[in-house]
Coordinates of C-alpha atoms in Angstrom, one line a residue:
Chain G
M172 CA -16.0 -19.1 -5.9
K173 CA -19.3 -18.9 -4.0
S174 CA -21.6 -18.3 -6.8
E175 CA -24.4 -15.7 -6.8
T176 CA -23.1 -13.3 -4.3
Y177 CA -25.8 -11.5 -2.2
K178 CA -28.5 -14.2 -2.9
I179 CA -30.8 -14.8 0.0
T180 CA -32.4 -18.0 1.4
N181 CA -36.0 -17.9 2.6
A182 CA -36.6 -18.2 6.3
V183 CA -40.0 -18.7 8.0
V184 CA -40.8 -16.7 11.0
E185 CA -41.7 -19.5 13.4
D186 CA -42.3 -17.5 16.5
I187 CA -42.1 -13.9 17.7
I188 CA -41.3 -13.1 21.3
T189 CA -42.0 -9.6 22.6
E190 CA -39.0 -8.7 24.8
T191 CA -39.7 -5.0 25.5
S192 CA -41.9 -2.3 24.1
N193 CA -39.6 -1.9 21.1
I194 CA -37.6 -5.2 21.0
K195 CA -38.8 -8.5 19.6
T196 CA -37.1 -11.8 19.1
F197 CA -37.9 -13.6 15.8
V198 CA -37.3 -17.3 15.7
L199 CA -36.4 -18.1 12.1
K200 CA -36.3 -21.4 10.3
P201 CA -34.2 -21.0 7.1
D202 CA -34.8 -23.3 4.2
K203 CA -31.2 -24.4 4.5
G204 CA -29.6 -24.8 7.9
L205 CA -27.4 -21.8 8.6
E206 CA -24.3 -22.6 10.6
F207 CA -22.7 -19.7 12.3
K208 CA -20.0 -18.9 14.8
T209 CA -21.0 -16.8 17.8
G210 CA -20.3 -13.1 16.9
Q211 CA -20.8 -13.5 13.2
F212 CA -23.7 -11.7 11.6
V213 CA -26.3 -12.2 8.9
E214 CA -28.2 -9.9 6.6
L215 CA -32.0 -10.1 7.0
A216 CA -34.2 -9.0 4.2
V217 CA -37.8 -7.8 4.1
K218 CA -39.5 -8.5 0.8
G219 CA -39.6 -5.5 -1.4
L220 CA -38.1 -3.3 1.2
G221 CA -34.5 -3.9 2.1
E222 CA -31.8 -5.6 4.2
A223 CA -30.1 -4.9 7.4
P224 CA -27.3 -6.7 9.4
F225 CA -28.1 -8.5 12.7
T226 CA -26.2 -10.9 14.9
P227 CA -28.0 -14.0 15.9
S228 CA -28.8 -14.3 19.6
S229 CA -29.3 -18.1 19.7
D230 CA -27.1 -21.0 20.4
P231 CA -24.4 -21.3 17.6
G232 CA -24.7 -25.1 18.0
I233 CA -28.2 -25.0 16.5
S234 CA -28.4 -24.2 12.7
E235 CA -32.0 -25.2 11.9
K236 CA -33.5 -22.4 14.0
I237 CA -32.0 -19.0 14.6
D238 CA -33.1 -16.3 17.0
M239 CA -32.8 -12.7 15.9
T240 CA -33.5 -10.1 18.5
I241 CA -34.4 -6.9 16.8
M242 CA -35.0 -3.3 18.1
K243 CA -37.5 -1.2 16.1
V244 CA -35.3 1.7 14.9
G245 CA -35.8 2.1 11.1
L246 CA -37.5 1.2 7.9
V247 CA -36.5 -2.5 7.8
T248 CA -37.0 -3.2 11.5
D249 CA -40.3 -1.3 11.6
A250 CA -41.6 -3.7 8.9
M251 CA -40.2 -6.7 10.8
H252 CA -42.0 -5.6 14.0
N253 CA -45.3 -5.7 11.9
M254 CA -44.7 -9.2 10.8
K255 CA -46.7 -12.2 11.9
K256 CA -45.8 -15.8 12.5
G257 CA -45.6 -17.8 9.3
E258 CA -44.4 -14.9 7.2
I259 CA -41.1 -15.1 5.2
L260 CA -37.9 -13.2 5.7
G261 CA -34.8 -13.4 3.6
I262 CA -31.5 -14.4 5.2
R263 CA -27.9 -14.5 3.9
G264 CA -24.6 -15.2 5.7
P265 CA -23.1 -15.7 8.1
Y266 CA -20.5 -13.1 7.6
G267 CA -17.4 -11.8 9.4
Q268 CA -15.3 -13.2 12.2
G269 CA -16.8 -14.5 15.4
Y270 CA -15.4 -14.3 18.9
P271 CA -12.1 -16.2 19.1
I272 CA -13.4 -18.6 21.8
D273 CA -10.1 -20.6 21.8
D274 CA -8.2 -17.5 22.9
F275 CA -10.5 -17.2 26.0
K276 CA -9.6 -20.6 27.3
G277 CA -8.3 -20.6 30.9
K278 CA -9.3 -17.0 31.3
R279 CA -11.9 -15.0 33.2
V280 CA -14.5 -14.0 30.6
C281 CA -16.4 -10.9 31.4
V282 CA -19.5 -10.4 29.2
I283 CA -20.7 -6.8 29.3
G284 CA -23.9 -5.8 27.6
G285 CA -26.2 -2.8 27.3
G286 CA -29.8 -2.9 26.1
V287 CA -30.4 -4.8 23.0
G288 CA -26.6 -5.4 22.9
L289 CA -27.3 -8.5 24.9
A290 CA -28.4 -10.2 21.7
P291 CA -25.0 -11.3 20.3
L292 CA -23.8 -11.8 23.8
R293 CA -26.6 -14.3 24.5
S294 CA -25.3 -16.3 21.6
L295 CA -21.8 -16.0 23.1
L296 CA -23.1 -17.1 26.6
Y297 CA -24.7 -20.2 25.0
E298 CA -21.4 -21.0 23.4
L299 CA -19.4 -20.4 26.6
M300 CA -21.9 -22.5 28.6
H301 CA -21.5 -25.5 26.4
D302 CA -18.5 -26.2 28.6
L303 CA -17.7 -23.7 31.3
S304 CA -14.7 -25.7 32.5
R305 CA -12.8 -24.3 29.6
F306 CA -12.7 -20.9 31.4
E307 CA -11.5 -19.8 34.8
K308 CA -14.8 -17.9 35.3
V309 CA -17.6 -16.5 33.2
S310 CA -19.5 -13.4 34.4
L311 CA -22.2 -11.3 32.9
Y312 CA -22.6 -7.6 33.5
Y313 CA -25.8 -6.2 32.0
G314 CA -27.5 -2.8 32.1
A315 CA -30.8 -1.7 30.7
K316 CA -32.6 1.7 30.9
T317 CA -35.4 0.4 33.2
P318 CA -36.4 -3.0 34.5
K319 CA -38.9 -3.2 31.7
D320 CA -36.2 -2.8 29.1
I321 CA -34.3 -5.9 30.2
V322 CA -34.4 -8.4 27.3
Y323 CA -34.6 -12.2 27.7
K324 CA -36.2 -11.8 31.1
N325 CA -36.7 -15.6 31.5
Y326 CA -33.2 -16.4 30.3
V327 CA -31.8 -13.8 32.7
K328 CA -33.8 -15.4 35.5
K329 CA -32.3 -18.8 34.6
L330 CA -28.8 -17.3 34.6
Q331 CA -29.4 -15.9 38.1
Q332 CA -29.9 -19.5 39.3
E333 CA -26.7 -20.7 37.5
K334 CA -24.1 -21.3 40.2
E335 CA -21.2 -21.4 37.8
L336 CA -21.9 -18.0 36.4
D337 CA -21.8 -14.6 38.1
L338 CA -24.5 -12.2 37.1
F339 CA -24.6 -8.5 37.8
L340 CA -27.6 -6.4 36.7
T341 CA -28.2 -2.7 36.7
V342 CA -30.8 -0.3 35.4
D343 CA -30.4 3.5 34.7
Q344 CA -33.8 4.2 36.3
A345 CA -35.4 1.8 38.8
D346 CA -39.1 1.3 39.4
D347 CA -40.9 -0.1 42.6
S348 CA -40.2 -3.7 41.6
W349 CA -36.4 -3.2 41.4
T350 CA -34.2 -4.1 44.3
G351 CA -30.9 -4.3 42.4
N352 CA -28.2 -1.8 41.4
V353 CA -29.2 1.6 39.9
G354 CA -26.8 3.3 37.5
V355 CA -25.2 2.9 34.1
V356 CA -23.2 -0.3 33.3
T357 CA -19.9 1.2 34.3
T358 CA -21.1 1.4 37.9
I359 CA -21.1 -2.4 38.1
L360 CA -17.7 -2.7 36.5
E361 CA -15.7 -1.1 39.4
D362 CA -14.8 -4.3 41.1
L363 CA -13.8 -6.2 38.0
N364 CA -10.4 -8.0 38.3
P365 CA -8.4 -7.4 35.2
E366 CA -6.0 -10.3 36.1
N367 CA -6.1 -13.1 33.5
S368 CA -9.4 -11.5 32.2
I369 CA -10.9 -10.6 28.9
A370 CA -14.0 -8.6 28.3
C371 CA -16.7 -8.8 25.5
V372 CA -18.6 -5.6 25.2
C373 CA -21.8 -5.0 23.2
G374 CA -24.4 -2.2 23.4
P375 CA -25.1 1.3 22.2
P376 CA -22.1 3.2 21.1
I377 CA -22.0 5.4 24.1
M378 CA -22.1 2.5 26.5
M379 CA -19.3 0.7 24.5
K380 CA -17.2 3.8 24.7
F381 CA -17.5 4.4 28.5
S382 CA -17.3 0.6 29.3
T383 CA -14.0 0.5 27.3
L384 CA -12.7 3.5 29.1
K385 CA -13.7 2.0 32.4
L386 CA -12.0 -1.3 31.6
L387 CA -8.8 0.4 30.6
E388 CA -8.9 2.5 33.8
I389 CA -9.1 -0.6 36.0
G390 CA -6.3 -2.3 34.2
F391 CA -7.6 -4.3 31.2
K392 CA -5.2 -4.5 28.3
E393 CA -6.4 -3.0 25.0
E394 CA -6.0 -6.4 23.3
D395 CA -8.2 -8.1 25.9
I396 CA -11.3 -5.9 25.2
Y397 CA -13.5 -7.3 22.5
L398 CA -16.0 -4.9 20.9
S399 CA -18.8 -5.9 18.6
M400 CA -19.0 -3.0 16.3
E401 CA -22.2 -1.7 14.7
K402 CA -21.5 -0.1 11.3
N403 CA -23.4 0.1 8.0
M404 CA -22.6 -3.5 6.9
S405 CA -24.5 -3.6 3.7
C406 CA -23.0 -6.2 1.3
G407 CA -21.5 -8.2 4.1
V408 CA -18.5 -9.3 2.1
G409 CA -16.1 -6.3 2.0
K410 CA -17.1 -4.9 -1.4
C411 CA -19.6 -2.1 -1.0
G412 CA -17.3 0.1 1.2
H413 CA -19.8 1.4 3.8
C414 CA -18.5 -0.2 7.0
R415 CA -14.8 0.6 6.8
I416 CA -13.1 1.3 10.1
G417 CA -9.6 2.5 9.3
N418 CA -7.8 -0.4 7.5
Y419 CA -10.6 -2.8 8.2
Y420 CA -14.1 -3.6 7.1
A421 CA -16.5 -4.4 10.0
C422 CA -18.2 -7.0 7.8
K423 CA -15.2 -9.1 6.8
D424 CA -12.6 -8.3 9.5
G425 CA -15.1 -7.8 12.3
P426 CA -17.7 -7.1 13.5
V427 CA -15.8 -8.2 16.6
F428 CA -12.6 -6.3 17.1
T429 CA -10.2 -5.8 20.0
Y430 CA -9.9 -2.3 21.1
A431 CA -6.2 -2.5 20.3
Q432 CA -7.0 -3.2 16.6
I433 CA -9.2 -0.1 16.2
K434 CA -8.3 2.4 18.9
N435 CA -6.3 4.6 16.5
F436 CA -9.1 5.1 14.1
D437 CA -11.4 8.1 14.6
E438 CA -15.1 7.8 14.5
I439 CA -15.3 4.3 16.1
W440 CA -17.8 5.3 18.7
D441 CA -20.1 7.3 16.3
Chain X
M1133 CA 7.5 -7.8 -23.6
F1134 CA 4.3 -8.0 -25.6
T1135 CA 4.1 -9.2 -29.2
S1136 CA 3.9 -6.0 -31.3
K1137 CA 2.6 -5.8 -34.9
L1138 CA 2.8 -3.1 -37.4
I1139 CA -0.7 -2.2 -38.8
L1140 CA -2.3 0.4 -41.0
K1141 CA -5.3 2.6 -40.3
S1142 CA -7.5 0.3 -42.4
D1143 CA -6.3 -2.7 -40.4
F1144 CA -7.4 -1.1 -37.2
V1145 CA -10.9 -0.5 -38.6
D1146 CA -11.0 -4.2 -39.7
I1147 CA -10.2 -5.2 -36.1
L1148 CA -13.0 -3.1 -34.8
D1149 CA -15.3 -4.5 -37.4
C1150 CA -14.5 -8.0 -36.2
L1151 CA -15.0 -7.0 -32.6
N1152 CA -18.3 -5.6 -33.5
Q1153 CA -19.4 -9.0 -34.7
G1154 CA -18.6 -11.0 -31.6
Y1155 CA -19.0 -8.4 -28.9
A1156 CA -21.3 -5.5 -27.9
L1157 CA -18.7 -2.9 -29.0
F1158 CA -18.4 0.4 -27.3
Y1159 CA -15.8 3.0 -28.4
A1160 CA -14.7 6.5 -27.5
Q1161 CA -16.2 9.1 -29.8
K1162 CA -15.5 12.8 -29.9
S1163 CA -18.1 15.0 -28.4
G1164 CA -17.1 18.6 -28.2
Q1165 CA -13.8 18.8 -26.4
D1166 CA -14.3 15.4 -24.9
Y1167 CA -14.7 11.7 -25.7
N1168 CA -17.7 9.7 -24.7
I1169 CA -17.7 6.0 -24.9
S1170 CA -20.9 4.8 -26.6
K1171 CA -22.2 1.9 -28.6
A1172 CA -20.5 1.5 -32.0
G1173 CA -22.2 3.0 -35.0
D1174 CA -20.4 3.8 -38.2
L1175 CA -16.8 2.6 -37.8
S1176 CA -15.4 4.1 -41.0
N1177 CA -14.6 7.5 -39.4
I1178 CA -13.1 6.2 -36.3
E1179 CA -10.1 8.0 -34.8
L1180 CA -7.8 6.9 -32.0
P1181 CA -8.9 9.0 -29.0
Q1182 CA -6.2 11.5 -27.9
F1183 CA -6.9 11.1 -24.2
R1184 CA -9.2 9.4 -21.7
A1185 CA -12.9 9.5 -22.2
S1186 CA -15.4 10.9 -19.7
E1187 CA -16.5 7.5 -18.6
P1188 CA -14.2 5.3 -16.6
I1189 CA -13.7 1.6 -17.2
K1190 CA -15.8 0.7 -14.1
S1191 CA -18.9 1.8 -16.1
F1192 CA -18.6 -1.4 -18.1
L1193 CA -17.6 -3.7 -15.3
L1194 CA -20.0 -2.4 -12.7
P1195 CA -23.0 -0.7 -14.5
A1196 CA -24.2 2.4 -12.6
K1197 CA -27.5 0.5 -12.0
E1198 CA -27.3 -3.3 -12.3
D1199 CA -30.1 -5.8 -12.2
F1200 CA -28.6 -9.0 -10.9
D1201 CA -31.2 -11.1 -12.7
L1202 CA -30.7 -9.7 -16.2
V1203 CA -28.3 -11.7 -18.3
E1204 CA -26.4 -9.8 -21.0
E1205 CA -26.6 -11.5 -24.3
R1206 CA -23.1 -10.6 -25.6
P1207 CA -19.9 -9.8 -23.8
I1208 CA -18.7 -6.2 -24.0
A1209 CA -15.6 -4.9 -25.9
V1210 CA -14.4 -1.4 -25.3
F1211 CA -12.1 0.5 -27.6
G1212 CA -10.4 3.7 -26.4
L1213 CA -9.6 3.0 -22.8
K1214 CA -6.4 4.6 -21.6
G1215 CA -3.6 3.9 -19.1
C1216 CA -5.4 5.5 -16.2
D1217 CA -8.4 3.2 -16.9
L1218 CA -6.3 0.1 -16.9
S1219 CA -4.4 1.2 -13.7
S1220 CA -7.7 1.4 -11.9
L1221 CA -8.3 -2.3 -12.6
A1222 CA -5.8 -3.1 -9.8
V1223 CA -8.2 -1.5 -7.3
L1224 CA -11.4 -2.9 -8.7
D1225 CA -10.0 -6.4 -9.0
Y1226 CA -8.7 -6.3 -5.5
V1227 CA -12.1 -5.2 -4.1
Y1228 CA -14.3 -7.5 -6.2
L1229 CA -12.2 -10.6 -6.8
E1230 CA -9.9 -10.9 -3.7
G1231 CA -10.8 -12.2 -0.3
D1232 CA -13.2 -14.9 0.8
Y1233 CA -15.9 -13.8 -1.5
K1234 CA -15.6 -13.0 -5.2
D1235 CA -18.3 -10.7 -6.6
S1236 CA -19.8 -13.1 -9.1
Y1237 CA -21.3 -10.4 -11.2
Y1238 CA -18.1 -8.4 -11.6
A1239 CA -16.1 -11.6 -12.1
K1240 CA -18.3 -12.6 -15.0
R1241 CA -18.0 -9.2 -16.8
R1242 CA -14.3 -8.9 -16.0
E1243 CA -13.7 -12.4 -17.5
S1244 CA -15.7 -11.8 -20.7
M1245 CA -14.8 -8.2 -21.4
F1246 CA -12.5 -7.4 -24.3
I1247 CA -10.2 -4.5 -23.6
F1248 CA -8.8 -2.6 -26.6
S1249 CA -6.8 0.3 -25.2
S1250 CA -4.6 2.9 -26.8
D1251 CA -1.7 5.2 -25.8
C1252 CA -2.5 8.8 -25.1
T1253 CA -1.4 11.2 -27.8
D1254 CA -2.5 14.3 -25.9
F1255 CA -3.9 15.2 -22.4
K1256 CA -6.6 17.1 -20.8
E1257 CA -5.6 19.9 -18.5
S1258 CA -6.9 17.8 -15.6
C1259 CA -4.7 14.8 -16.4
F1260 CA -2.1 14.0 -13.7
C1261 CA -1.3 10.3 -13.9
T1262 CA 2.4 11.1 -13.9
S1263 CA 2.1 12.8 -10.5
L1264 CA 1.1 9.5 -9.1
G1265 CA 3.8 7.4 -10.8
Y1266 CA 1.7 6.3 -13.8
K1267 CA 2.4 6.7 -17.5
P1268 CA 0.0 8.0 -20.2
Y1269 CA 0.1 4.7 -21.9
P1270 CA -1.0 1.2 -20.8
K1271 CA 1.6 -1.2 -19.4
E1272 CA -0.7 -4.1 -18.6
G1273 CA -4.3 -5.2 -18.4
F1274 CA -5.3 -4.9 -22.1
D1275 CA -6.1 -7.6 -24.6
L1276 CA -5.0 -5.3 -27.4
N1277 CA -3.3 -1.9 -27.3
L1278 CA -2.9 0.6 -30.1
I1279 CA 0.0 3.0 -30.5
K1280 CA 0.0 5.7 -33.1
L1281 CA 3.2 6.1 -35.0
S1282 CA 2.0 8.4 -37.8
E1283 CA -1.3 9.3 -39.5
D1284 CA -1.3 5.9 -41.2
E1285 CA 1.0 3.7 -39.2
Y1286 CA 0.0 2.1 -35.9
V1287 CA 1.5 -0.5 -33.6
L1288 CA -0.8 -3.2 -32.2
E1289 CA 0.4 -4.7 -28.9
I1290 CA -1.1 -8.1 -28.0
G1291 CA -1.5 -8.3 -24.3
T1292 CA -3.2 -11.6 -23.6
D1293 CA -4.1 -15.0 -25.1
K1294 CA -7.6 -13.6 -25.5
G1295 CA -6.3 -10.8 -27.7
N1296 CA -4.1 -13.3 -29.7
M1297 CA -6.9 -15.8 -30.1
F1298 CA -9.2 -13.1 -31.3
L1299 CA -6.8 -12.1 -34.1
K1300 CA -6.2 -15.7 -35.1
N1301 CA -9.9 -16.6 -35.1
N1302 CA -10.6 -13.7 -37.4
N1303 CA -7.6 -14.4 -39.7
L1304 CA -6.1 -11.1 -38.8
S1305 CA -2.3 -11.5 -39.2
F1306 CA 0.2 -8.7 -39.3
K1307 CA 3.9 -8.5 -39.5
N1308 CA 6.1 -8.0 -36.4
I1309 CA 7.7 -4.7 -35.8
N1310 CA 11.4 -4.2 -36.2
S1311 CA 13.8 -2.7 -33.6
E1312 CA 13.8 0.6 -35.4
K1313 CA 10.0 0.9 -34.8
Q1314 CA 10.5 -0.3 -31.3
K1315 CA 12.8 2.6 -30.7
K1316 CA 10.3 4.9 -32.2
I1317 CA 7.6 3.7 -29.9
Q1318 CA 9.7 4.4 -26.9
D1319 CA 10.6 7.9 -28.2
I1320 CA 6.9 8.7 -28.8
R1321 CA 6.0 7.4 -25.3
D1322 CA 8.8 9.3 -23.6
A1323 CA 7.6 12.5 -25.4
I1324 CA 4.0 12.2 -24.4
A1325 CA 4.9 11.3 -20.8
A1326 CA 7.2 14.3 -20.6
K1327 CA 4.4 16.5 -22.0
V1328 CA 1.8 15.2 -19.5
Q1329 CA 4.2 15.6 -16.6
E1330 CA 5.2 19.1 -17.6
N1331 CA 1.6 20.1 -17.2
A1332 CA 0.7 18.0 -14.2
D1333 CA 3.7 19.1 -12.3
K1334 CA 2.3 22.6 -12.3
Y1335 CA -0.4 21.3 -10.0
L1336 CA 1.2 18.4 -8.2
P1337 CA 4.9 17.6 -8.9
A1338 CA 5.6 14.0 -9.5
S1339 CA 8.5 14.3 -7.0
L1340 CA 6.0 14.6 -4.2
K1341 CA 4.4 11.2 -4.9
D1342 CA 6.1 9.4 -1.9
K1343 CA 4.9 12.0 0.5
L1344 CA 1.2 11.9 -0.3
S1345 CA 0.1 9.1 2.1
Q1346 CA 1.9 10.7 5.0
A1347 CA 0.5 14.1 4.1
V1348 CA -3.1 12.8 4.2
R1349 CA -2.5 10.9 7.4
E1350 CA -0.7 13.7 9.3
N1351 CA -3.1 16.4 8.3
Y1352 CA -6.2 14.7 9.8
D1353 CA -7.0 17.8 11.8
S1354 CA -6.0 20.4 9.2
Q1355 CA -8.3 23.3 8.4
I1356 CA -7.9 22.4 4.7
W1357 CA -10.7 19.8 4.9
Q1358 CA -13.3 22.3 6.2
D1359 CA -12.1 25.0 3.8
E1360 CA -12.4 22.7 0.8
A1361 CA -15.7 21.2 2.0
S1362 CA -17.2 24.6 2.1
R1363 CA -17.3 24.5 -1.7
C1364 CA -18.7 20.9 -1.9
V1365 CA -22.4 20.6 -2.7
E1366 CA -22.5 16.9 -1.9
C1367 CA -23.5 15.9 -5.4
G1368 CA -21.3 12.8 -5.4
A1369 CA -20.1 13.5 -9.0
C1370 CA -16.5 13.0 -8.0
T1371 CA -17.2 9.4 -7.0
V1372 CA -19.4 8.7 -9.9
V1373 CA -16.8 9.6 -12.5
C1374 CA -13.9 8.1 -10.5
G1375 CA -12.4 5.0 -12.0
S1376 CA -11.3 3.6 -8.6
C1377 CA -14.4 4.5 -6.5
H1378 CA -16.1 1.2 -6.1
C1379 CA -18.8 1.7 -3.4
F1380 CA -22.3 0.6 -4.1
F1381 CA -25.6 0.0 -2.3
L1382 CA -28.1 -2.9 -2.8
I1383 CA -31.7 -2.2 -3.5
T1384 CA -34.4 -4.8 -2.9
K1385 CA -36.8 -5.0 -5.8
E1386 CA -40.5 -4.6 -5.4
N1387 CA -42.4 -7.6 -4.0
S1388 CA -39.3 -9.8 -4.0
F1389 CA -36.0 -10.5 -2.4
D1390 CA -34.1 -9.9 -5.7
K1391 CA -31.7 -7.1 -5.9
L1392 CA -30.4 -4.2 -7.9
R1393 CA -27.0 -2.6 -7.3
S1394 CA -26.4 1.0 -7.7
W1395 CA -23.3 3.2 -7.2
D1396 CA -23.1 4.9 -3.9
S1397 CA -21.0 7.9 -2.8
C1398 CA -19.1 8.3 0.4
L1399 CA -19.7 12.1 0.1
L1400 CA -23.4 11.6 0.8
R1401 CA -24.6 12.0 4.4
S1402 CA -26.5 8.7 4.3
Y1403 CA -23.4 6.7 3.3
A1404 CA -22.3 5.4 6.7
L1405 CA -25.4 6.2 8.6
V1406 CA -27.0 3.3 10.6
A1407 CA -30.6 2.8 11.4
G1408 CA -30.2 3.9 15.1
G1409 CA -28.9 7.3 13.9
A1410 CA -25.2 6.9 14.5
N1411 CA -23.1 8.3 11.7
P1412 CA -19.3 8.1 11.9
R1413 CA -19.0 11.0 9.4
S1414 CA -21.9 13.4 10.0
H1415 CA -20.0 16.4 8.8
L1416 CA -19.3 17.0 5.1
Y1417 CA -15.7 17.8 5.7
E1418 CA -15.3 14.5 7.4
R1419 CA -16.6 12.8 4.4
L1420 CA -14.4 14.7 2.0
R1421 CA -11.4 13.8 4.1
N1422 CA -12.6 10.2 4.2
R1423 CA -12.4 10.0 0.5
F1424 CA -8.7 11.1 0.6
I1425 CA -8.0 8.7 3.4
K1426 CA -9.5 5.8 1.5
K1427 CA -7.5 6.6 -1.7
F1428 CA -4.1 7.7 -0.2
D1429 CA -4.0 5.8 3.1
F1430 CA -6.2 2.8 3.0
F1431 CA -5.3 1.5 -0.5
P1432 CA -1.6 2.1 -0.1
K1433 CA -1.8 0.0 3.1
V1434 CA -3.9 -2.9 1.9
L1435 CA -2.8 -3.0 -1.7
N1436 CA 0.4 -0.9 -2.0
T1437 CA -1.2 1.3 -4.6
F1438 CA -3.1 4.6 -4.5
G1439 CA -6.9 4.4 -4.9
C1440 CA -6.4 7.1 -7.6
T1441 CA -4.8 6.8 -11.0
G1442 CA -4.7 10.5 -11.8
C1443 CA -7.3 10.6 -14.5
G1444 CA -8.5 14.0 -13.3
R1445 CA -12.2 13.2 -14.0
C1446 CA -13.2 14.4 -10.6
V1447 CA -11.5 17.7 -11.3
N1448 CA -13.8 18.2 -14.4
A1449 CA -16.9 16.9 -12.7
C1450 CA -16.8 19.0 -9.6
I1451 CA -19.1 22.0 -9.8
G1452 CA -17.5 23.5 -6.8
N1453 CA -14.0 23.5 -8.4
I1454 CA -12.6 21.2 -5.8
D1455 CA -9.3 20.0 -7.2
I1456 CA -7.8 16.8 -5.9
R1457 CA -4.3 17.9 -7.1
E1458 CA -4.6 21.2 -5.3
I1459 CA -5.7 19.5 -2.1
L1460 CA -2.9 17.0 -2.2
S1461 CA -0.3 19.7 -2.9
N1462 CA -1.7 21.9 -0.1
L1463 CA -1.6 19.0 2.4
I1464 CA 2.0 18.6 1.6
K1465 CA 2.7 22.3 2.1
E1466 CA 0.7 22.2 5.3
K1467 CA 2.7 19.3 6.7
V1468 CA 6.0 21.0 5.9
K1469 CA 4.7 24.2 7.6
S1470 CA 3.7 22.5 10.9

């Protein structure tokens, strides 16, 4: 038995990187190293206020420092955005099942992200890029509202120079600086080859829904579409009930599910 | 088979007296037409409760508001729990003790709690355990169980080593029952089960038990949910009094990372809401339906049991007169119709 369920570990905010107008990356140094598999999530706590679930965006090979990329959308995240370097957050986890990397071996891995949904996918990309020879191909398809809303601008620039990885970017609304594709993410998925491919999708619910429908339309199998689901994961360990999706709990059985696993349950996109 | 002893009324008061020494003893006490489980006072006038109390067993295993940092001085003993309470332990134990993580707080209470149950001798109008395949007497899960044979004669069933050791340590020894009494117990139990079923069948016949899960599943789009939800005021009372409802939320204490736990209710709009504003069940009827799916589809699938033991507490608690038996019976009719 893992004693003292729900107890947190202190984590120092070592650095704060402003990604966009409402997204920041917090570099955390937990008191105890926190080993996680890419796709697993943690609960982050603000003292006296509350907790919320987030998926690390850093390299799963590094347990001493963990990056958490957080959009300002509610009580807990508002407080986080007001924090300064050196302050303390609480952390517990990791929870849930990560991406089944071994199942991706020898395949074309299509990583598809929208907005802040690139956070868990960046952690996945770090993991994949530990040894790209394991896969036939790794490609990233990423969409943001505007060029300013692209997260990890330096990292994305680095990826653009990476010969072994194909990168496709799009924005819903361009500005003068933008020379790339304009349109929602699904507009850059048209030419995907479903042959021997799997897709990992993460983003806002509406983006996940239409990306999944597009992938199915171009021939992806339901069991080859991996979705990182956002639900109200509160306890993190399958007890509190909030994040149930049909027969599963997002916290213990997910948050990564194949579309085949959850397609019959209503309410998955809401 | 359990070891069964023949005891007198005075013996049963002695047992409670001894429990009161070693445990924080709670017992079911008559309050109007109902029983409420409260801290033991004067034990001399104690009666065996006729039917289940207003509080479910979860109240003692998962306090409604729980401070994880408070340590209880004495373990709890409860007298007056009924078959429906003990049946709900299957659900609570599955949620809190199974899987990769045990809930350490539940586990500690579950381990230390002394359960002294008793057979039902009567029923409330809302009782319908028989409709779901249960009996109005405990079959397992108790340390001691009491069966009333007559005004002065009782049978004490010893369900666990803990129950046995308690009797031994307190020098409480009683004679075993004979086969004639054994037969009498069965007759009494058959009679009360028949009585409960006769009443419960008026609302939800026991013969429909095996069709319940399917009826809930196949009536996902039925108008019934919206009709019933029109009377729901979203108070969450049904989930509060339910012995199998287990959902909670965590509260962070002021100026600290320490936590409190409080019961939550899936009927409330905020239940599954996420910070970005997405809510898988933004309509009340979806949340009412969800409660039935959890109880009659989810738990049968993951645990092979209903997430409902037919205690009928939600029927009494609902100020909108929403009746779980009626909904289930209507869902079955609806399915047959379509």
